[in-house]
Amino acid sequence: MKTLKSFIVAFLMLVVAPASFAQTAKAKGASEQFQMKTSAVCDMCKARLEKAMAYEKGVQEANLDVPSKVLTVTYRPDKTNPDALRAAVQRTGYDADDKPADARAYNRLPDCCKKTNNVHTDAH
């Protein structure tokens, strides 16, 4: 009987301990969303920004809404922060909220992506 109780206790520990660890690990890696206004004006800007953000540490997803020029980034706060995300957008050549784009990166953008253009899409 004592052996059966020991077996049950050991079994419960094997089942319960990993489950509680998984919940702790998941909570630790919880993601947050951050939105910023950009100077992006077209679908090419969308592709460029979303690709650039994919290379940033801690970024899980990035989506630019071209008409509103709002970039929504899902990220892990233990890996990055909103200031680092803004800096990444600036390095790509676009304004990030009230922070201007890196001049060299902006000058390398295609003409259709310059902020002096009106918002447009590639759909014909």
mmCIF file with all atom_site columns, C-alpha atoms in Angstrom:
data_model
loop_
_atom_site.group_PDB
_atom_site.id
_atom_site.type_symbol
_atom_site.label_atom_id
_atom_site.label_alt_id
_atom_site.label_comp_id
_atom_site.label_asym_id
_atom_site.label_entity_id
_atom_site.label_seq_id
_atom_site.pdbx_PDB_ins_code
_atom_site.Cartn_x
_atom_site.Cartn_y
_atom_site.Cartn_z
_atom_site.occupancy
_atom_site.B_iso_or_equiv
_atom_site.pdbx_formal_charge
_atom_site.auth_seq_id
_atom_site.auth_comp_id
_atom_site.auth_asym_id
_atom_site.auth_atom_id
_atom_site.pdbx_PDB_model_num
ATOM 1   C CA . MET A 1 1   ? 0.000  0.000  0.000   1.00 0.00 ? 1   MET A CA 1
ATOM 2   C CA . LYS A 1 2   ? 2.847  2.357  0.868   1.00 0.00 ? 2   LYS A CA 1
ATOM 3   C CA . THR A 1 3   ? 4.414  1.681  -2.532  1.00 0.00 ? 3   THR A CA 1
ATOM 4   C CA . LEU A 1 4   ? 1.135  2.554  -4.279  1.00 0.00 ? 4   LEU A CA 1
ATOM 5   C CA . LYS A 1 5   ? 0.922  5.905  -2.449  1.00 0.00 ? 5   LYS A CA 1
ATOM 6   C CA . SER A 1 6   ? 4.527  6.691  -3.385  1.00 0.00 ? 6   SER A CA 1
ATOM 7   C CA . PHE A 1 7   ? 3.789  5.818  -6.984  1.00 0.00 ? 7   PHE A CA 1
ATOM 8   C CA . ILE A 1 8   ? 0.701  8.076  -7.065  1.00 0.00 ? 8   ILE A CA 1
ATOM 9   C CA . VAL A 1 9   ? 2.584  10.998 -5.493  1.00 0.00 ? 9   VAL A CA 1
ATOM 10  C CA . ALA A 1 10  ? 5.465  10.601 -7.950  1.00 0.00 ? 10  ALA A CA 1
ATOM 11  C CA . PHE A 1 11  ? 3.046  10.399 -10.868 1.00 0.00 ? 11  PHE A CA 1
ATOM 12  C CA . LEU A 1 12  ? 1.215  13.559 -9.781  1.00 0.00 ? 12  LEU A CA 1
ATOM 13  C CA . MET A 1 13  ? 4.491  15.422 -9.424  1.00 0.00 ? 13  MET A CA 1
ATOM 14  C CA . LEU A 1 14  ? 5.493  14.417 -12.940 1.00 0.00 ? 14  LEU A CA 1
ATOM 15  C CA . VAL A 1 15  ? 2.160  15.600 -14.350 1.00 0.00 ? 15  VAL A CA 1
ATOM 16  C CA . VAL A 1 16  ? 1.590  18.787 -12.337 1.00 0.00 ? 16  VAL A CA 1
ATOM 17  C CA . ALA A 1 17  ? 5.120  20.233 -12.229 1.00 0.00 ? 17  ALA A CA 1
ATOM 18  C CA . PRO A 1 18  ? 5.630  20.599 -16.021 1.00 0.00 ? 18  PRO A CA 1
ATOM 19  C CA . ALA A 1 19  ? 2.161  22.108 -16.424 1.00 0.00 ? 19  ALA A CA 1
ATOM 20  C CA . SER A 1 20  ? 2.836  24.790 -13.821 1.00 0.00 ? 20  SER A CA 1
ATOM 21  C CA . PHE A 1 21  ? 6.242  25.520 -15.362 1.00 0.00 ? 21  PHE A CA 1
ATOM 22  C CA . ALA A 1 22  ? 4.667  25.963 -18.797 1.00 0.00 ? 22  ALA A CA 1
ATOM 23  C CA . GLN A 1 23  ? 2.229  28.529 -17.429 1.00 0.00 ? 23  GLN A CA 1
ATOM 24  C CA . THR A 1 24  ? 5.052  30.469 -15.770 1.00 0.00 ? 24  THR A CA 1
ATOM 25  C CA . ALA A 1 25  ? 7.146  30.438 -18.932 1.00 0.00 ? 25  ALA A CA 1
ATOM 26  C CA . LYS A 1 26  ? 4.199  31.570 -21.031 1.00 0.00 ? 26  LYS A CA 1
ATOM 27  C CA . ALA A 1 27  ? 3.414  34.478 -18.711 1.00 0.00 ? 27  ALA A CA 1
ATOM 28  C CA . LYS A 1 28  ? 7.075  35.524 -18.777 1.00 0.00 ? 28  LYS A CA 1
ATOM 29  C CA . GLY A 1 29  ? 7.090  35.604 -22.587 1.00 0.00 ? 29  GLY A CA 1
ATOM 30  C CA . ALA A 1 30  ? 3.799  37.485 -22.860 1.00 0.00 ? 30  ALA A CA 1
ATOM 31  C CA . SER A 1 31  ? 3.597  39.895 -25.761 1.00 0.00 ? 31  SER A CA 1
ATOM 32  C CA . GLU A 1 32  ? 2.422  43.489 -25.982 1.00 0.00 ? 32  GLU A CA 1
ATOM 33  C CA . GLN A 1 33  ? 1.267  45.647 -28.854 1.00 0.00 ? 33  GLN A CA 1
ATOM 34  C CA . PHE A 1 34  ? 2.546  49.068 -29.774 1.00 0.00 ? 34  PHE A CA 1
ATOM 35  C CA . GLN A 1 35  ? 1.267  51.434 -32.446 1.00 0.00 ? 35  GLN A CA 1
ATOM 36  C CA . MET A 1 36  ? 3.130  54.274 -34.057 1.00 0.00 ? 36  MET A CA 1
ATOM 37  C CA . LYS A 1 37  ? 2.396  56.737 -36.803 1.00 0.00 ? 37  LYS A CA 1
ATOM 38  C CA . THR A 1 38  ? 4.781  56.493 -39.747 1.00 0.00 ? 38  THR A CA 1
ATOM 39  C CA . SER A 1 39  ? 5.465  58.434 -42.934 1.00 0.00 ? 39  SER A CA 1
ATOM 40  C CA . ALA A 1 40  ? 4.814  55.354 -45.114 1.00 0.00 ? 40  ALA A CA 1
ATOM 41  C CA . VAL A 1 41  ? 2.660  56.038 -48.173 1.00 0.00 ? 41  VAL A CA 1
ATOM 42  C CA . CYS A 1 42  ? 2.344  52.847 -50.246 1.00 0.00 ? 42  CYS A CA 1
ATOM 43  C CA . ASP A 1 43  ? 2.292  49.059 -50.366 1.00 0.00 ? 43  ASP A CA 1
ATOM 44  C CA . MET A 1 44  ? 6.026  49.008 -51.065 1.00 0.00 ? 44  MET A CA 1
ATOM 45  C CA . CYS A 1 45  ? 6.546  50.929 -47.810 1.00 0.00 ? 45  CYS A CA 1
ATOM 46  C CA . LYS A 1 46  ? 4.342  48.359 -46.072 1.00 0.00 ? 46  LYS A CA 1
ATOM 47  C CA . ALA A 1 47  ? 6.457  45.457 -47.326 1.00 0.00 ? 47  ALA A CA 1
ATOM 48  C CA . ARG A 1 48  ? 9.721  47.253 -46.461 1.00 0.00 ? 48  ARG A CA 1
ATOM 49  C CA . LEU A 1 49  ? 8.663  48.168 -42.916 1.00 0.00 ? 49  LEU A CA 1
ATOM 50  C CA . GLU A 1 50  ? 7.116  44.801 -42.085 1.00 0.00 ? 50  GLU A CA 1
ATOM 51  C CA . LYS A 1 51  ? 10.218 42.988 -43.337 1.00 0.00 ? 51  LYS A CA 1
ATOM 52  C CA . ALA A 1 52  ? 12.563 45.287 -41.406 1.00 0.00 ? 52  ALA A CA 1
ATOM 53  C CA . MET A 1 53  ? 10.581 44.803 -38.210 1.00 0.00 ? 53  MET A CA 1
ATOM 54  C CA . ALA A 1 54  ? 10.715 41.010 -38.642 1.00 0.00 ? 54  ALA A CA 1
ATOM 55  C CA . TYR A 1 55  ? 14.492 41.224 -38.146 1.00 0.00 ? 55  TYR A CA 1
ATOM 56  C CA . GLU A 1 56  ? 14.196 43.165 -34.883 1.00 0.00 ? 56  GLU A CA 1
ATOM 57  C CA . LYS A 1 57  ? 14.818 41.180 -31.718 1.00 0.00 ? 57  LYS A CA 1
ATOM 58  C CA . GLY A 1 58  ? 11.602 40.463 -29.819 1.00 0.00 ? 58  GLY A CA 1
ATOM 59  C CA . VAL A 1 59  ? 9.217  41.423 -32.623 1.00 0.00 ? 59  VAL A CA 1
ATOM 60  C CA . GLN A 1 60  ? 6.600  38.771 -33.220 1.00 0.00 ? 60  GLN A CA 1
ATOM 61  C CA . GLU A 1 61  ? 4.482  40.545 -35.829 1.00 0.00 ? 61  GLU A CA 1
ATOM 62  C CA . ALA A 1 62  ? 4.278  43.887 -37.602 1.00 0.00 ? 62  ALA A CA 1
ATOM 63  C CA . ASN A 1 63  ? 1.421  45.203 -39.698 1.00 0.00 ? 63  ASN A CA 1
ATOM 64  C CA . LEU A 1 64  ? 1.224  48.575 -41.428 1.00 0.00 ? 64  LEU A CA 1
ATOM 65  C CA . ASP A 1 65  ? -2.184 50.002 -42.271 1.00 0.00 ? 65  ASP A CA 1
ATOM 66  C CA . VAL A 1 66  ? -1.265 52.120 -45.304 1.00 0.00 ? 66  VAL A CA 1
ATOM 67  C CA . PRO A 1 67  ? -4.309 54.462 -45.364 1.00 0.00 ? 67  PRO A CA 1
ATOM 68  C CA . SER A 1 68  ? -3.850 55.486 -41.715 1.00 0.00 ? 68  SER A CA 1
ATOM 69  C CA . LYS A 1 69  ? -0.009 55.128 -41.813 1.00 0.00 ? 69  LYS A CA 1
ATOM 70  C CA . VAL A 1 70  ? -0.170 53.300 -38.463 1.00 0.00 ? 70  VAL A CA 1
ATOM 71  C CA . LEU A 1 71  ? 2.303  50.489 -37.806 1.00 0.00 ? 71  LEU A CA 1
ATOM 72  C CA . THR A 1 72  ? 1.130  47.960 -35.212 1.00 0.00 ? 72  THR A CA 1
ATOM 73  C CA . VAL A 1 73  ? 3.908  45.855 -33.696 1.00 0.00 ? 73  VAL A CA 1
ATOM 74  C CA . THR A 1 74  ? 3.426  42.829 -31.456 1.00 0.00 ? 74  THR A CA 1
ATOM 75  C CA . TYR A 1 75  ? 6.578  42.342 -29.408 1.00 0.00 ? 75  TYR A CA 1
ATOM 76  C CA . ARG A 1 76  ? 8.032  40.767 -26.290 1.00 0.00 ? 76  ARG A CA 1
ATOM 77  C CA . PRO A 1 77  ? 8.754  43.477 -23.703 1.00 0.00 ? 77  PRO A CA 1
ATOM 78  C CA . ASP A 1 78  ? 11.563 41.410 -22.187 1.00 0.00 ? 78  ASP A CA 1
ATOM 79  C CA . LYS A 1 79  ? 13.409 41.640 -25.537 1.00 0.00 ? 79  LYS A CA 1
ATOM 80  C CA . THR A 1 80  ? 12.645 45.167 -26.851 1.00 0.00 ? 80  THR A CA 1
ATOM 81  C CA . ASN A 1 81  ? 10.714 48.352 -26.109 1.00 0.00 ? 81  ASN A CA 1
ATOM 82  C CA . PRO A 1 82  ? 8.817  51.107 -27.964 1.00 0.00 ? 82  PRO A CA 1
ATOM 83  C CA . ASP A 1 83  ? 11.896 53.371 -28.235 1.00 0.00 ? 83  ASP A CA 1
ATOM 84  C CA . ALA A 1 84  ? 13.899 50.586 -29.904 1.00 0.00 ? 84  ALA A CA 1
ATOM 85  C CA . LEU A 1 85  ? 10.990 49.918 -32.270 1.00 0.00 ? 85  LEU A CA 1
ATOM 86  C CA . ARG A 1 86  ? 10.800 53.602 -33.227 1.00 0.00 ? 86  ARG A CA 1
ATOM 87  C CA . ALA A 1 87  ? 14.558 53.629 -33.855 1.00 0.00 ? 87  ALA A CA 1
ATOM 88  C CA . ALA A 1 88  ? 14.210 50.593 -36.147 1.00 0.00 ? 88  ALA A CA 1
ATOM 89  C CA . VAL A 1 89  ? 11.548 52.388 -38.189 1.00 0.00 ? 89  VAL A CA 1
ATOM 90  C CA . GLN A 1 90  ? 13.770 55.477 -38.425 1.00 0.00 ? 90  GLN A CA 1
ATOM 91  C CA . ARG A 1 91  ? 16.709 53.345 -39.620 1.00 0.00 ? 91  ARG A CA 1
ATOM 92  C CA . THR A 1 92  ? 14.449 51.985 -42.347 1.00 0.00 ? 92  THR A CA 1
ATOM 93  C CA . GLY A 1 93  ? 13.871 55.523 -43.659 1.00 0.00 ? 93  GLY A CA 1
ATOM 94  C CA . TYR A 1 94  ? 10.505 56.433 -42.195 1.00 0.00 ? 94  TYR A CA 1
ATOM 95  C CA . ASP A 1 95  ? 9.343  58.845 -39.521 1.00 0.00 ? 95  ASP A CA 1
ATOM 96  C CA . ALA A 1 96  ? 8.235  57.154 -36.279 1.00 0.00 ? 96  ALA A CA 1
ATOM 97  C CA . ASP A 1 97  ? 5.657  59.194 -34.391 1.00 0.00 ? 97  ASP A CA 1
ATOM 98  C CA . ASP A 1 98  ? 7.325  62.599 -33.897 1.00 0.00 ? 98  ASP A CA 1
ATOM 99  C CA . LYS A 1 99  ? 10.859 61.290 -34.577 1.00 0.00 ? 99  LYS A CA 1
ATOM 100 C CA . PRO A 1 100 ? 12.209 61.983 -38.087 1.00 0.00 ? 100 PRO A CA 1
ATOM 101 C CA . ALA A 1 101 ? 13.588 59.273 -40.357 1.00 0.00 ? 101 ALA A CA 1
ATOM 102 C CA . ASP A 1 102 ? 17.322 58.675 -40.653 1.00 0.00 ? 102 ASP A CA 1
ATOM 103 C CA . ALA A 1 103 ? 18.323 61.005 -43.518 1.00 0.00 ? 103 ALA A CA 1
ATOM 104 C CA . ARG A 1 104 ? 20.585 58.510 -45.303 1.00 0.00 ? 104 ARG A CA 1
ATOM 105 C CA . ALA A 1 105 ? 17.976 55.746 -45.127 1.00 0.00 ? 105 ALA A CA 1
ATOM 106 C CA . TYR A 1 106 ? 15.249 58.134 -46.321 1.00 0.00 ? 106 TYR A CA 1
ATOM 107 C CA . ASN A 1 107 ? 17.351 59.212 -49.314 1.00 0.00 ? 107 ASN A CA 1
ATOM 108 C CA . ARG A 1 108 ? 17.753 55.547 -50.331 1.00 0.00 ? 108 ARG A CA 1
ATOM 109 C CA . LEU A 1 109 ? 13.974 54.989 -50.461 1.00 0.00 ? 109 LEU A CA 1
ATOM 110 C CA . PRO A 1 110 ? 12.377 54.685 -53.921 1.00 0.00 ? 110 PRO A CA 1
ATOM 111 C CA . ASP A 1 111 ? 10.720 57.899 -55.131 1.00 0.00 ? 111 ASP A CA 1
ATOM 112 C CA . CYS A 1 112 ? 7.232  56.461 -54.651 1.00 0.00 ? 112 CYS A CA 1
ATOM 113 C CA . CYS A 1 113 ? 7.990  55.984 -50.932 1.00 0.00 ? 113 CYS A CA 1
ATOM 114 C CA . LYS A 1 114 ? 8.948  59.595 -50.208 1.00 0.00 ? 114 LYS A CA 1
ATOM 115 C CA . LYS A 1 115 ? 6.752  61.229 -47.595 1.00 0.00 ? 115 LYS A CA 1
ATOM 116 C CA . THR A 1 116 ? 6.005  64.141 -49.934 1.00 0.00 ? 116 THR A CA 1
ATOM 117 C CA . ASN A 1 117 ? 3.750  61.755 -51.935 1.00 0.00 ? 117 ASN A CA 1
ATOM 118 C CA . ASN A 1 118 ? 0.106  61.153 -51.188 1.00 0.00 ? 118 ASN A CA 1
ATOM 119 C CA . VAL A 1 119 ? -0.937 57.784 -49.811 1.00 0.00 ? 119 VAL A CA 1
ATOM 120 C CA . HIS A 1 120 ? -1.361 55.347 -52.703 1.00 0.00 ? 120 HIS A CA 1
ATOM 121 C CA . THR A 1 121 ? -1.643 51.617 -53.312 1.00 0.00 ? 121 THR A CA 1
ATOM 122 C CA . ASP A 1 122 ? -0.187 49.453 -56.023 1.00 0.00 ? 122 ASP A CA 1
ATOM 123 C CA . ALA A 1 123 ? -3.634 48.130 -56.967 1.00 0.00 ? 123 ALA A CA 1
ATOM 124 C CA . HIS A 1 124 ? -4.559 49.296 -60.449 1.00 0.00 ? 124 HIS A CA 1
#
